Tab-separated table of C-alpha atoms in Angstrom:
chain	number	residue	atom	x	y	z
A	1	UNK	CA	-14.153	30.283	19.255
A	2	UNK	CA	-10.676	31.622	20.073
A	3	UNK	CA	-7.495	30.265	18.624
A	4	UNK	CA	-6.612	27.895	21.474
A	5	UNK	CA	-10.050	26.321	21.279
A	6	UNK	CA	-9.792	25.950	17.522
A	7	UNK	CA	-6.379	24.286	17.783
A	8	UNK	CA	-7.753	21.832	20.310
A	9	UNK	CA	-10.834	21.111	18.211
A	10	UNK	CA	-8.962	20.633	14.964
A	11	UNK	CA	-6.248	18.583	16.631
A	12	UNK	CA	-8.940	16.256	17.946
A	13	UNK	CA	-10.589	16.164	14.537
A	14	UNK	CA	-7.255	15.362	12.890
A	15	UNK	CA	-6.580	12.520	15.301
A	16	UNK	CA	-10.041	11.094	14.752
A	17	UNK	CA	-9.822	11.261	10.981
A	18	UNK	CA	-6.322	9.852	10.803
A	19	UNK	CA	-7.264	7.128	13.112
A	20	UNK	CA	-10.036	6.394	10.744
A	21	UNK	CA	10.557	44.012	-14.707
A	22	UNK	CA	9.282	47.598	-14.715
A	23	UNK	CA	9.251	49.773	-11.625
A	24	UNK	CA	5.664	51.015	-11.293
A	25	UNK	CA	4.749	54.522	-10.274
A	26	UNK	CA	4.009	54.978	-6.586
A	27	UNK	CA	0.491	53.786	-5.767
A	28	UNK	CA	-1.985	56.543	-4.956
A	29	UNK	CA	-5.005	56.484	-2.670
A	30	UNK	CA	-7.266	57.441	-5.621
A	31	UNK	CA	-10.860	56.592	-4.704
A	32	UNK	CA	-9.913	55.956	-1.082
A	33	UNK	CA	-9.301	59.603	-0.172
A	34	UNK	CA	-10.786	58.734	3.212
A	35	UNK	CA	-11.447	55.332	4.729
A	36	UNK	CA	-15.224	55.610	4.772
A	37	UNK	CA	-16.239	52.791	2.428
A	38	UNK	CA	-19.168	50.653	3.461
A	39	UNK	CA	-18.193	47.149	4.494
A	40	UNK	CA	-19.985	45.660	1.485
A	41	UNK	CA	-18.088	47.983	-0.838
A	42	UNK	CA	-14.733	46.575	0.268
A	43	UNK	CA	-15.756	43.207	-1.182
A	44	UNK	CA	-17.552	44.499	-4.290
A	45	UNK	CA	-15.597	43.928	-7.528
A	46	UNK	CA	-14.894	47.356	-9.059
A	47	UNK	CA	-15.989	48.120	-12.600
A	48	UNK	CA	-12.341	48.624	-13.529
A	49	UNK	CA	-9.005	48.172	-11.775
A	50	UNK	CA	-6.065	50.589	-12.119
A	51	UNK	CA	-3.009	49.148	-13.832
A	52	UNK	CA	-0.754	50.398	-11.025
A	53	UNK	CA	-0.323	47.580	-8.468
A	54	UNK	CA	-0.869	48.597	-4.873
A	55	UNK	CA	-3.412	51.326	-5.556
A	56	UNK	CA	-5.888	51.611	-2.685
A	57	UNK	CA	-9.391	51.282	-4.129
A	58	UNK	CA	-11.449	51.341	-0.928
A	59	UNK	CA	-10.846	51.201	2.819
A	60	UNK	CA	-12.806	51.113	6.037
A	61	UNK	CA	-11.708	51.537	9.653
A	62	UNK	CA	-12.433	48.398	11.694
A	63	UNK	CA	-11.835	46.779	15.071
A	64	UNK	CA	-9.981	43.463	14.918
A	65	UNK	CA	-11.837	41.529	17.596
A	66	UNK	CA	-10.090	38.247	16.738
A	67	UNK	CA	-6.600	39.626	17.411
A	68	UNK	CA	-6.080	38.724	21.084
A	69	UNK	CA	-4.551	40.896	23.767
A	70	UNK	CA	-6.570	44.134	23.609
A	71	UNK	CA	-3.779	45.812	21.654
A	72	UNK	CA	-3.972	49.521	20.892
A	73	UNK	CA	-4.020	49.843	17.121
A	74	UNK	CA	-5.592	51.449	14.105
A	75	UNK	CA	-6.927	48.946	11.593
A	76	UNK	CA	-8.596	49.026	8.213
A	77	UNK	CA	-10.127	46.663	5.733
A	78	UNK	CA	-8.713	47.497	2.317
A	79	UNK	CA	-9.387	46.722	-1.314
A	80	UNK	CA	-6.378	47.288	-3.556
A	81	UNK	CA	-5.091	46.577	-7.040
A	82	UNK	CA	-2.821	43.673	-7.914
A	83	UNK	CA	-1.900	41.636	-10.992
A	84	UNK	CA	-2.859	38.096	-11.966
A	85	UNK	CA	-0.655	35.460	-13.620
A	86	UNK	CA	-1.487	36.865	-17.061
A	87	UNK	CA	-0.455	40.406	-16.124
A	88	UNK	CA	-4.039	41.650	-15.869
A	89	UNK	CA	-5.090	44.089	-13.118
A	90	UNK	CA	-7.249	42.521	-10.391
A	91	UNK	CA	-8.714	43.789	-7.135
A	92	UNK	CA	-7.876	42.037	-3.850
A	93	UNK	CA	-9.079	42.512	-0.270
A	94	UNK	CA	-7.091	42.505	2.937
A	95	UNK	CA	-6.363	44.101	6.316
A	96	UNK	CA	-3.917	46.732	7.521
A	97	UNK	CA	-3.149	47.117	11.226
A	98	UNK	CA	-0.763	49.670	12.750
A	99	UNK	CA	0.117	49.873	16.465
A	100	UNK	CA	-0.943	53.083	18.176
A	101	UNK	CA	2.327	53.366	20.130
A	102	UNK	CA	5.010	55.364	18.289
A	103	UNK	CA	7.726	53.369	16.557
A	104	UNK	CA	10.964	53.768	18.535
A	105	UNK	CA	13.295	51.747	16.320
A	106	UNK	CA	15.586	53.080	13.621
A	107	UNK	CA	14.084	54.295	10.366
A	108	UNK	CA	10.376	54.203	9.568
A	109	UNK	CA	8.063	51.605	11.129
A	110	UNK	CA	8.581	48.208	9.405
A	111	UNK	CA	5.733	46.465	7.613
A	112	UNK	CA	5.117	42.699	7.641
A	113	UNK	CA	3.162	41.480	4.623
A	114	UNK	CA	1.260	38.431	5.883
A	115	UNK	CA	-0.588	35.734	3.948
A	116	UNK	CA	-2.839	33.467	6.043
A	117	UNK	CA	-2.858	29.704	5.887
A	118	UNK	CA	-5.775	27.766	4.425
A	119	UNK	CA	-9.129	29.179	5.507
A	120	UNK	CA	-11.465	27.667	2.907
A	121	UNK	CA	-12.974	28.991	-0.308
A	122	UNK	CA	-16.306	30.274	1.019
A	123	UNK	CA	-16.599	34.073	0.769
A	124	UNK	CA	-17.247	34.226	4.518
A	125	UNK	CA	-13.801	32.740	5.130
A	126	UNK	CA	-11.799	35.833	4.060
A	127	UNK	CA	-9.142	36.596	6.679
A	128	UNK	CA	-10.172	40.269	6.787
A	129	UNK	CA	-13.757	39.329	7.612
A	130	UNK	CA	-12.745	36.863	10.303
A	131	UNK	CA	-10.213	39.142	12.009
A	132	UNK	CA	-12.882	41.844	12.222
A	133	UNK	CA	-15.333	39.557	13.976
A	134	UNK	CA	-17.269	37.657	11.306
A	135	UNK	CA	-15.552	34.639	12.811
A	136	UNK	CA	-15.598	31.173	11.226
A	137	UNK	CA	-12.430	29.283	12.104
A	138	UNK	CA	-9.499	31.656	11.631
A	139	UNK	CA	-6.494	30.470	13.658
A	140	UNK	CA	-3.693	33.037	13.169
A	141	UNK	CA	-4.812	35.926	15.342
A	142	UNK	CA	-1.847	35.149	17.606
A	143	UNK	CA	0.517	35.688	14.668
A	144	UNK	CA	-0.912	39.148	14.009
A	145	UNK	CA	-0.889	40.049	17.713
A	146	UNK	CA	2.773	39.105	18.098
A	147	UNK	CA	3.772	41.340	15.195
A	148	UNK	CA	1.787	44.283	16.564
A	149	UNK	CA	3.279	43.831	20.042
A	150	UNK	CA	6.709	44.059	18.443
A	151	UNK	CA	5.709	47.415	16.966
A	152	UNK	CA	5.379	46.356	13.335
A	153	UNK	CA	2.583	47.251	10.972
A	154	UNK	CA	0.805	44.235	9.495
A	155	UNK	CA	-0.510	44.207	5.927
A	156	UNK	CA	-2.440	40.934	5.662
A	157	UNK	CA	-3.817	39.991	2.271
A	158	UNK	CA	-6.864	37.769	1.947
A	159	UNK	CA	-5.353	36.480	-1.286
A	160	UNK	CA	-7.107	36.927	-4.645
A	161	UNK	CA	-10.696	35.830	-5.138
A	162	UNK	CA	-12.565	36.776	-1.970
A	163	UNK	CA	-14.506	39.592	-3.623
A	164	UNK	CA	-18.196	38.956	-4.246
A	165	UNK	CA	-18.875	36.404	-6.957
A	166	UNK	CA	-15.211	35.427	-7.334
A	167	UNK	CA	-13.323	32.250	-6.415
A	168	UNK	CA	-10.153	32.276	-4.344
A	169	UNK	CA	-7.165	31.256	-6.485
A	170	UNK	CA	-5.931	28.824	-3.856
A	171	UNK	CA	-2.219	27.802	-4.195
A	172	UNK	CA	-1.779	29.676	-7.517
A	173	UNK	CA	1.767	30.940	-6.988
A	174	UNK	CA	2.106	34.056	-9.103
A	175	UNK	CA	-1.332	35.389	-8.177
A	176	UNK	CA	-0.775	34.940	-4.443
A	177	UNK	CA	2.792	36.263	-4.528
A	178	UNK	CA	1.678	39.406	-6.351
A	179	UNK	CA	-1.213	39.945	-3.911
A	180	UNK	CA	1.154	39.746	-0.935
A	181	UNK	CA	3.661	42.200	-2.395
A	182	UNK	CA	0.936	44.579	-3.481
A	183	UNK	CA	-0.675	44.921	-0.065
A	184	UNK	CA	2.744	46.031	1.203
A	185	UNK	CA	2.729	48.620	-1.597
A	186	UNK	CA	-0.798	49.691	-0.696
A	187	UNK	CA	-0.185	50.047	3.053
A	188	UNK	CA	1.462	53.520	3.015
A	189	UNK	CA	-1.359	54.855	0.798
A	190	UNK	CA	-4.070	54.043	3.355
A	191	UNK	CA	-5.101	57.416	4.833
A	192	UNK	CA	-3.977	57.673	8.435
A	193	UNK	CA	-1.568	54.740	8.344
A	194	UNK	CA	1.488	56.931	8.879
A	195	UNK	CA	3.610	54.404	7.018
A	196	UNK	CA	6.509	55.184	4.717
A	197	UNK	CA	7.179	53.850	1.225
A	198	UNK	CA	10.792	53.457	2.349
A	199	UNK	CA	9.821	51.109	5.194
A	200	UNK	CA	11.603	47.809	5.508
A	201	UNK	CA	9.265	44.967	4.553
A	202	UNK	CA	9.163	41.403	5.852
A	203	UNK	CA	7.130	38.583	4.300
A	204	UNK	CA	5.473	35.814	6.309
A	205	UNK	CA	3.123	32.918	5.724
A	206	UNK	CA	2.458	29.321	6.729
A	207	UNK	CA	1.033	26.416	4.687
A	208	UNK	CA	-0.912	28.063	1.838
A	209	UNK	CA	0.578	31.291	3.180
A	210	UNK	CA	4.058	29.766	3.202
A	211	UNK	CA	3.843	29.008	-0.496
A	212	UNK	CA	2.477	32.506	-1.138
A	213	UNK	CA	5.249	34.214	0.823
A	214	UNK	CA	7.958	32.198	-0.938
A	215	UNK	CA	6.394	33.092	-4.279
A	216	UNK	CA	6.450	36.715	-3.163
A	217	UNK	CA	10.117	36.310	-2.255
A	218	UNK	CA	10.898	34.799	-5.661
A	219	UNK	CA	8.997	37.550	-7.497
A	220	UNK	CA	9.984	40.571	-5.403
A	221	UNK	CA	13.086	41.512	-7.383
A	222	UNK	CA	11.375	41.547	-10.759
A	223	UNK	CA	7.807	42.475	-9.833
A	224	UNK	CA	8.246	44.842	-6.884
A	225	UNK	CA	11.794	46.272	-6.878
A	226	UNK	CA	10.394	49.436	-5.281
A	227	UNK	CA	9.764	47.529	-2.017
A	228	UNK	CA	12.570	47.288	0.518
A	229	UNK	CA	12.067	43.584	1.310
A	230	UNK	CA	14.617	42.427	3.893
A	231	UNK	CA	13.490	38.870	4.654
A	232	UNK	CA	10.869	36.155	4.270
A	233	UNK	CA	9.664	33.541	6.758
A	234	UNK	CA	7.751	30.592	5.288
A	235	UNK	CA	6.585	27.406	6.981
A	236	UNK	CA	4.658	24.225	6.139
A	237	UNK	CA	5.340	24.746	2.449
A	238	UNK	CA	3.432	22.798	-0.249
A	239	UNK	CA	6.390	23.159	-2.596
A	240	UNK	CA	5.334	20.598	-5.216
A	241	UNK	CA	1.574	20.421	-5.706
A	242	UNK	CA	1.727	17.045	-7.443
A	243	UNK	CA	3.567	15.504	-4.517
A	244	UNK	CA	1.115	17.095	-2.091
A	245	UNK	CA	-1.856	15.878	-4.150
A	246	UNK	CA	-0.609	12.289	-4.039
A	247	UNK	CA	-0.714	12.391	-0.258
A	248	UNK	CA	-4.092	14.130	-0.051
A	249	UNK	CA	-6.095	12.088	-2.571
A	250	UNK	CA	-8.507	9.863	-0.651
A	251	UNK	CA	-7.063	10.964	2.704
A	252	UNK	CA	-8.505	12.647	5.769
A	253	UNK	CA	-7.447	15.969	4.256
A	254	UNK	CA	-8.762	15.421	0.730
A	255	UNK	CA	-10.723	18.661	1.045
A	256	UNK	CA	-7.496	20.584	0.539
A	257	UNK	CA	-7.029	18.776	-2.780
A	258	UNK	CA	-10.532	19.834	-3.806
A	259	UNK	CA	-9.685	23.419	-2.856
A	260	UNK	CA	-6.503	23.224	-4.923
A	261	UNK	CA	-8.314	21.938	-8.011
A	262	UNK	CA	-10.940	24.681	-7.737
A	263	UNK	CA	-8.408	27.392	-6.923
A	264	UNK	CA	-5.915	26.565	-9.652
A	265	UNK	CA	-8.692	26.311	-12.226
A	266	UNK	CA	-9.957	29.743	-11.101
A	267	UNK	CA	-6.478	31.147	-11.770
A	268	UNK	CA	-6.125	29.249	-15.072
A	269	UNK	CA	-9.706	29.090	-16.398
A	270	UNK	CA	-8.723	27.425	-19.673
A	271	UNK	CA	-8.166	24.187	-17.727
A	272	UNK	CA	-11.058	21.698	-17.804
A	273	UNK	CA	-12.740	20.892	-14.516
A	274	UNK	CA	-16.535	20.885	-14.536
A	275	UNK	CA	-16.616	18.859	-17.763
A	276	UNK	CA	-14.589	16.112	-16.065
A	277	UNK	CA	-16.782	15.768	-12.984
A	278	UNK	CA	-19.644	13.420	-12.243
A	279	UNK	CA	-22.538	14.479	-10.016
A	280	UNK	CA	-20.620	13.611	-6.877
A	281	UNK	CA	-17.685	15.674	-8.081
A	282	UNK	CA	-19.868	18.675	-8.878
A	283	UNK	CA	-21.381	18.472	-5.419
A	284	UNK	CA	-17.881	18.318	-3.897
A	285	UNK	CA	-16.937	21.510	-5.769
A	286	UNK	CA	-20.112	23.268	-4.594
A	287	UNK	CA	-19.281	22.237	-1.038
A	288	UNK	CA	-15.654	23.372	-1.307
A	289	UNK	CA	-16.756	26.793	-2.552
A	290	UNK	CA	-19.169	27.284	0.343
A	291	UNK	CA	-17.329	26.215	3.510
A	292	UNK	CA	-14.356	27.303	5.612
A	293	UNK	CA	-11.514	25.272	7.102
A	294	UNK	CA	-13.335	22.865	9.415
A	295	UNK	CA	-16.081	22.273	6.850
A	296	UNK	CA	-13.510	21.577	4.154
A	297	UNK	CA	-11.855	18.902	6.283
A	298	UNK	CA	-15.001	17.228	7.586
A	299	UNK	CA	-17.258	17.364	4.517
A	300	UNK	CA	-14.689	16.162	2.008
A	301	UNK	CA	-12.599	13.721	4.056
A	302	UNK	CA	-11.742	10.533	2.165
A	303	UNK	CA	-12.777	11.825	-1.271
A	304	UNK	CA	-10.717	10.561	-4.209
A	305	UNK	CA	-10.413	12.076	-7.678
A	306	UNK	CA	-11.354	8.769	-9.289
A	307	UNK	CA	-14.713	8.797	-7.497
A	308	UNK	CA	-15.465	12.387	-8.520
A	309	UNK	CA	-14.779	12.168	-12.259
A	310	UNK	CA	-16.930	10.631	-14.984
A	311	UNK	CA	-13.999	8.632	-16.355
A	312	UNK	CA	-12.660	7.538	-12.971
A	313	UNK	CA	-9.433	9.472	-13.544
A	314	UNK	CA	-6.299	8.873	-11.557
A	315	UNK	CA	-4.221	11.912	-10.655
A	316	UNK	CA	-1.734	11.066	-13.438
A	317	UNK	CA	-4.586	10.881	-15.934
A	318	UNK	CA	-5.960	14.193	-14.700
A	319	UNK	CA	-2.575	15.800	-15.278
A	320	UNK	CA	-2.800	14.808	-18.950
A	321	UNK	CA	-6.088	16.666	-19.492
A	322	UNK	CA	-5.488	19.614	-21.781
A	323	UNK	CA	-7.048	23.058	-21.574
A	324	UNK	CA	-8.254	25.216	-24.436
A	325	UNK	CA	-4.905	27.052	-24.569
A	326	UNK	CA	-3.010	23.778	-25.053
A	327	UNK	CA	-1.564	23.516	-21.556
A	328	UNK	CA	-2.283	20.455	-19.467
A	329	UNK	CA	-3.161	20.282	-15.796
A	330	UNK	CA	0.265	18.779	-15.206
A	331	UNK	CA	2.066	21.664	-16.891
A	332	UNK	CA	0.144	24.254	-14.913
A	333	UNK	CA	0.776	22.459	-11.617
A	334	UNK	CA	4.475	22.171	-12.436
A	335	UNK	CA	4.533	25.933	-12.985
A	336	UNK	CA	3.492	26.395	-9.331
A	337	UNK	CA	6.496	24.428	-8.044
A	338	UNK	CA	8.737	26.355	-5.668
A	339	UNK	CA	12.507	26.393	-5.862
A	340	UNK	CA	12.593	26.174	-9.669
A	341	UNK	CA	14.255	28.725	-11.969
A	342	UNK	CA	15.871	30.515	-9.056
A	343	UNK	CA	18.360	31.976	-11.507
A	344	UNK	CA	15.448	33.988	-12.855
A	345	UNK	CA	13.517	34.281	-9.579
A	346	UNK	CA	16.500	35.661	-7.674
A	347	UNK	CA	16.124	36.277	-3.952
A	348	UNK	CA	18.365	39.019	-2.611
A	349	UNK	CA	17.467	38.688	1.093
A	350	UNK	CA	17.507	35.933	3.744
A	351	UNK	CA	14.775	33.320	4.019
A	352	UNK	CA	13.660	31.324	7.063
A	353	UNK	CA	11.944	28.005	6.335
A	354	UNK	CA	10.382	25.725	8.933
A	355	UNK	CA	8.080	22.721	9.302
A	356	UNK	CA	6.629	20.334	11.852
A	357	UNK	CA	8.333	17.028	12.515
A	358	UNK	CA	4.879	15.392	12.566
A	359	UNK	CA	3.351	17.173	9.575
A	360	UNK	CA	0.473	14.986	8.406
A	361	UNK	CA	-0.861	17.308	5.691
A	362	UNK	CA	2.160	18.340	3.610
A	363	UNK	CA	4.746	15.637	2.767
A	364	UNK	CA	7.913	16.587	4.590
A	365	UNK	CA	9.899	15.529	1.518
A	366	UNK	CA	8.583	18.456	-0.520
A	367	UNK	CA	9.205	20.894	2.336
A	368	UNK	CA	12.776	19.636	2.634
A	369	UNK	CA	13.236	19.781	-1.146
A	370	UNK	CA	12.404	23.482	-1.254
A	371	UNK	CA	15.042	24.174	1.354
A	372	UNK	CA	17.582	22.106	-0.605
A	373	UNK	CA	16.800	24.014	-3.813
A	374	UNK	CA	17.193	27.379	-2.107
A	375	UNK	CA	20.492	26.371	-0.575
A	376	UNK	CA	21.765	25.114	-3.936
A	377	UNK	CA	20.854	28.478	-5.473
A	378	UNK	CA	22.868	30.341	-2.847
A	379	UNK	CA	19.911	31.786	-0.947
A	380	UNK	CA	20.822	32.417	2.692
A	381	UNK	CA	18.348	30.020	4.302
A	382	UNK	CA	17.511	29.460	7.938
A	383	UNK	CA	15.857	26.148	8.844
A	384	UNK	CA	13.958	24.894	11.867
A	385	UNK	CA	11.867	21.806	12.644
A	386	UNK	CA	9.256	21.938	15.414
A	387	UNK	CA	7.875	19.026	17.410
A	388	UNK	CA	4.334	19.482	16.161
A	389	UNK	CA	1.877	18.472	13.479
A	390	UNK	CA	0.869	20.748	10.609
A	391	UNK	CA	-1.553	23.016	12.471
A	392	UNK	CA	0.270	23.235	15.801
A	393	UNK	CA	3.593	24.121	14.178
A	394	UNK	CA	2.105	27.340	12.843
A	395	UNK	CA	1.574	28.601	16.387
A	396	UNK	CA	4.754	27.062	17.809
A	397	UNK	CA	6.884	29.110	15.412
A	398	UNK	CA	5.357	32.533	16.111
A	399	UNK	CA	7.915	33.766	18.647
A	400	UNK	CA	10.885	32.601	16.598
A	401	UNK	CA	9.561	34.137	13.391
A	402	UNK	CA	8.832	37.525	14.967
A	403	UNK	CA	12.314	37.544	16.503
A	404	UNK	CA	13.887	36.546	13.178
A	405	UNK	CA	12.022	39.305	11.335
A	406	UNK	CA	13.100	41.770	14.014
A	407	UNK	CA	16.725	40.890	13.340
A	408	UNK	CA	16.178	41.527	9.629
A	409	UNK	CA	14.614	44.914	10.357
A	410	UNK	CA	17.579	45.733	12.584
A	411	UNK	CA	20.025	44.835	9.820
A	412	UNK	CA	21.608	41.901	11.657
A	413	UNK	CA	23.270	39.129	9.678
A	414	UNK	CA	21.061	36.070	9.221
A	415	UNK	CA	22.225	32.579	10.105
A	416	UNK	CA	22.612	30.291	7.107
A	417	UNK	CA	21.645	26.682	7.844
A	418	UNK	CA	22.500	25.327	4.380
């Protein structure tokens, strides 16, 4: 199924449901002296992970059959080192694609670090697998194609947790932000990429990816000062997970709430989850961990936390549940909130934020609040609203985002819509 067909199918599904600081040393290629790893090896957790973020651990040349347009490119699946929210080294998978045509702009070829939107927690859902033809229901091939047509290299992380036997740390801010920055670090170390460590870097993501790219923007100055990040584009942003959860609980899109509970607990394993669930809840978690986007929406539609827990917990009661390290669910979710502590998480480059006027998945109030917080902190912030729902807006914004990133790569001044 190509992207246009998926959009149509999911739009119909939606309508039916709703109707009803240290500078690290430069990463080295290390074990990936040549990109000849077996496909299975890219997704195999290594016995140990180097402490240097952005180290290429394995790579494999691939053809990206789900990127439309028959574009001439070199592409690789990659496994690289990153850092989790506790500062521990972790391995992450992703994709690097570089246009075959020579770069004719000024300076070295720019790199766009891309984080996909929600794809589901099943291991088969990894963006790198889907782009290379193990297709499930990936829907952002057009985004990648537009960047390649513009001449930019694309370093697309899967996000942490798609290696064998692991769980994707869905909507865990620090983990996803680090993974996005680190694939930009890894890109020049992929043999044959021809990329420069001095390349200008843009960040981009929508929905889950929008939160990840804003976290990357907030963390870039302290975590990755070696990267020359010149701008970030983020759309459909779940800025406050508690506010998002209130809208998802018991709704047509309750599967995303299940993904969030599983993903956050995977990132913060001291939090209780399994011990709180009844049999129905345990089955919902098993389902969430096994399916991709469409399965998440259809299989878990209408589920409510109170029906999945032994004590019939409300969301507010869940937030009071304390983990073995003393932190509650509520405290951990608050720590994922975007637009907070921007005095510490300083952003030294322009940001473009956007959303759909008809967004039915993410409350528009939290998307607007992130923009307000960035403006109040003095971040040069562009803003655009599209006449679409949550899924359609992702595609509607592609041309504008690629153009906006191009202006950042060219050194043009960014419009401030604050």
